[in-house]
Amino acid sequence: MTRQMSGAKMIVQALIDQGVDTVFGYPGGAVLPIYDEVFQQNAIRHILVRHEQGAVHAAEGYARATGKPGVVLVTSGPGATNAVTGLTDALMDSIPIIVLTGQVPTFMIGSDAFQEADTVGITRPCTKHNWLVKETDALSGVLHEAFHVATHGRPGPVLVDIPKDVQFATGTYTPPKPSVSHYQPKVKGDMEEITELVAAIEKAKKPVFYTGGGVINSGPAASQLLRELVKSTGFPITSTLMGLGCYPASGENWLGMLGMHGLYQANMAMHDCDLLINIGARFDDRITGRIDAFSPKSTKAHIDIDPSSINKVIKTDIPIVGDVGHVLEDILKVWKSRGRQTNSEALTKWWAQIEEWKKVDCLKFTQKGKIIKPQHALVRLEELTKKYDRYICTEVGQHQMWAAQYLGFEDPNRWMTSGGLGTMGYGFPASIGVQMAHPDALVINVAGEASWLMNMQEMGTAVQYRLPVKQFILNNERLGMVRQWQELLHGERYSQSWSEALPDFVKLADAFGAKGILCSDPDDLDDAIMEMITHDGPVIFDCLVEKHENCFPMIPSGKAHNEMLLGEASTQGVIDSKGSVLV
Amino acid sequence: MSPLKIKKGATSHSAYNLRPTFSDVVERHTLAVLVENEPGVLARVIGLFSGRGYNIDSLTVAEVDHTGHLSRITIVTSGTPQVIEQIKAQLGRIVSVHDVHDLTVEGASVERELAMFKVSGTGEKRVEALRLADIFRASVVDSTLESFIFEITGAPDKIDAFAELMRPLGLTDVARTGVAALSRGE
């Protein structure tokens, strides 16, 4: 039913009709009419962040933890430019978010008006699509299309820029209608290719599933189908950083994460396999290492909803364009109808080999003395929190890799981390978004002190909305990953990679009206973690850890999967001049 | 033939032809891209090429279907087969793009370009320019006592050849439209 209303009211109405319950935002001159409408309703909660970047990351956290799109409302000019990092982050990690920005009135566009920026121009390369709406009558259609585009095909961020006069003017509101959009990406895979993959599965001697964030984006059903496929074929499975949780870490066939800081057995299996089945991952450079030495003996199948992912980096033998859930369903159907065959004799040998690799125990470390090893802190955190309804966010750096290595994820949508863009400052606001979506869950942000400081202003948000997010900071007073690379690559010249004048985190928590916990003794660690978990409110946990710990295993830049570094032994000069230009 | 009459389903054999045919030879391809005629759509296409480091040899754009709000962008680009496949796939994922066609591989096609040449000179050179223009079926669209403007339409090669001949005869200015192209037959 169409109705007459103001543009500002349309925005709220469209959000309600799209099933939105939470909006993260920050008001300003160019969005005042929208905020006036937000004030006059109760259907949508508005979370006032402290910085627009925080709003976008919070929306990302919300989206990842629920599978629903996250929504952001910010003003023109600086409000929009502050959202750019979050938009790029969401684009790289394929997270559906809708960012609504105010704009100066249409008659002032181009006049360098106060708080004017070319928002659609600036955000064109960092959104999946964006719109500048110049007529109120077009507004509701564009908003519904924005939700459609953000959530269909490969998900991603979209932005709608709305001039202030469009918000004030009255126009016709149309409710959402299914499939009016010409944007209808293909979700069913080609049956010929699927049959070819099934034939390869039947013959494979050394297969491995290499899964990624696409499985999680496809929805919980895709994870279930994946588990069924893994269980019934008996193939080993590894995952990218983005895909953790699509197969349970306690599962029998789990090899652990692969890639630059992945597990030895996972990377060795990738290197030696004869059938590599990529499900919803994109052969990122953190995964492949040296391209010409990547999985040299394998037939490569690649399932991806985005045709541009296929053959972008690695030549694919069996390309399947489609949604992971739909394709997995078809694979199972065809494989079952052909008699559920696998080469079980060869698989037994393959597993024996994998067990040999597992014996290397690449995550082994020794906690001794009075200084907490960061790995130990995470092992304890895992032990003490795994039975909770738990969600983990991270910032970016060594702590992120350790969290991926030492924490176990049993289900999808439980792990929120900035993978593609590697955005320091992501985790804290993301944890706020997750806690909004799951008020009763235990939400922990595993952080480094340097990353955490990048968006620490969101402490105000956490306290204001009484969000009991736990900020678990592994404090080494260093930019740990930068320091590690400087040690390995730049002759131990630690240029600008230590943090001086760090705040007293306990006092900082106190200043915000939250709880602070300091822990520096391994003997106190368990009690301190329990104190953090049981406190009903936001906590900053300052865990003082070993300052010079390096993150291993590591595939040095420019090296192949079977050239991993396993520990402190001989790390000097391992990266040659060719590898050193890589990041 | 209407400019929009493109074989149905052609896309599945071109832009999304995922079977790799990898070689390192740089090929020149003419792509026809049907886009929603909306503000910023050209910037999206050009931004894709600059952002990902692809080449644009020539580009033309105009609305071809007023009621359907569709524009046709004809892009001549060059790259290895892998790069060309990637360009088509990347173009295909732009939301405003309805269809991508690789005219170079989708059967025979016709490519035309319009160009204008200003040639200044007097005496024998002026006469020679006029004579060559006649051979190339270029027409004179403007003239002063010391200059001509020729208009020529044809395949890019023919226009290149004409430009080479005009250069010693006093060529001062060139304006080219870039390639417009259509596939042959139904």
PDB file of C-alpha atoms in Angstrom, chain A residues 71 82 89 180 198 203 319 371 388 411 435 455 492 566:
ATOM      1  CA  VAL A  71      22.435  -0.653   9.423  1.00  0.00           C
ATOM      2  CA  ASN A  82      34.690   8.434   8.781  1.00  0.00           C
ATOM      3  CA  ASP A  89      36.419  -3.577   5.562  1.00  0.00           C
ATOM      4  CA  VAL A 180      11.622  -5.997  -8.794  1.00  0.00           C
ATOM      5  CA  VAL A 198      31.617 -35.580  -7.659  1.00  0.00           C
ATOM      6  CA  LYS A 203      38.562 -40.928  -7.245  1.00  0.00           C
ATOM      7  CA  PRO A 319      34.743 -23.916 -11.504  1.00  0.00           C
ATOM      8  CA  ILE A 371      55.608 -13.839  32.674  1.00  0.00           C
ATOM      9  CA  TYR A 388      29.502 -20.412  27.564  1.00  0.00           C
ATOM     10  CA  ASP A 411      29.484 -22.974  15.065  1.00  0.00           C
ATOM     11  CA  GLN A 435      26.380  -7.850  22.145  1.00  0.00           C
ATOM     12  CA  ASN A 455      38.648   2.837  18.778  1.00  0.00           C
ATOM     13  CA  GLU A 492      65.871  -6.144  14.272  1.00  0.00           C
ATOM     14  CA  LEU A 566      57.812 -23.595  13.136  1.00  0.00           C
TER      15      LEU A 566
END
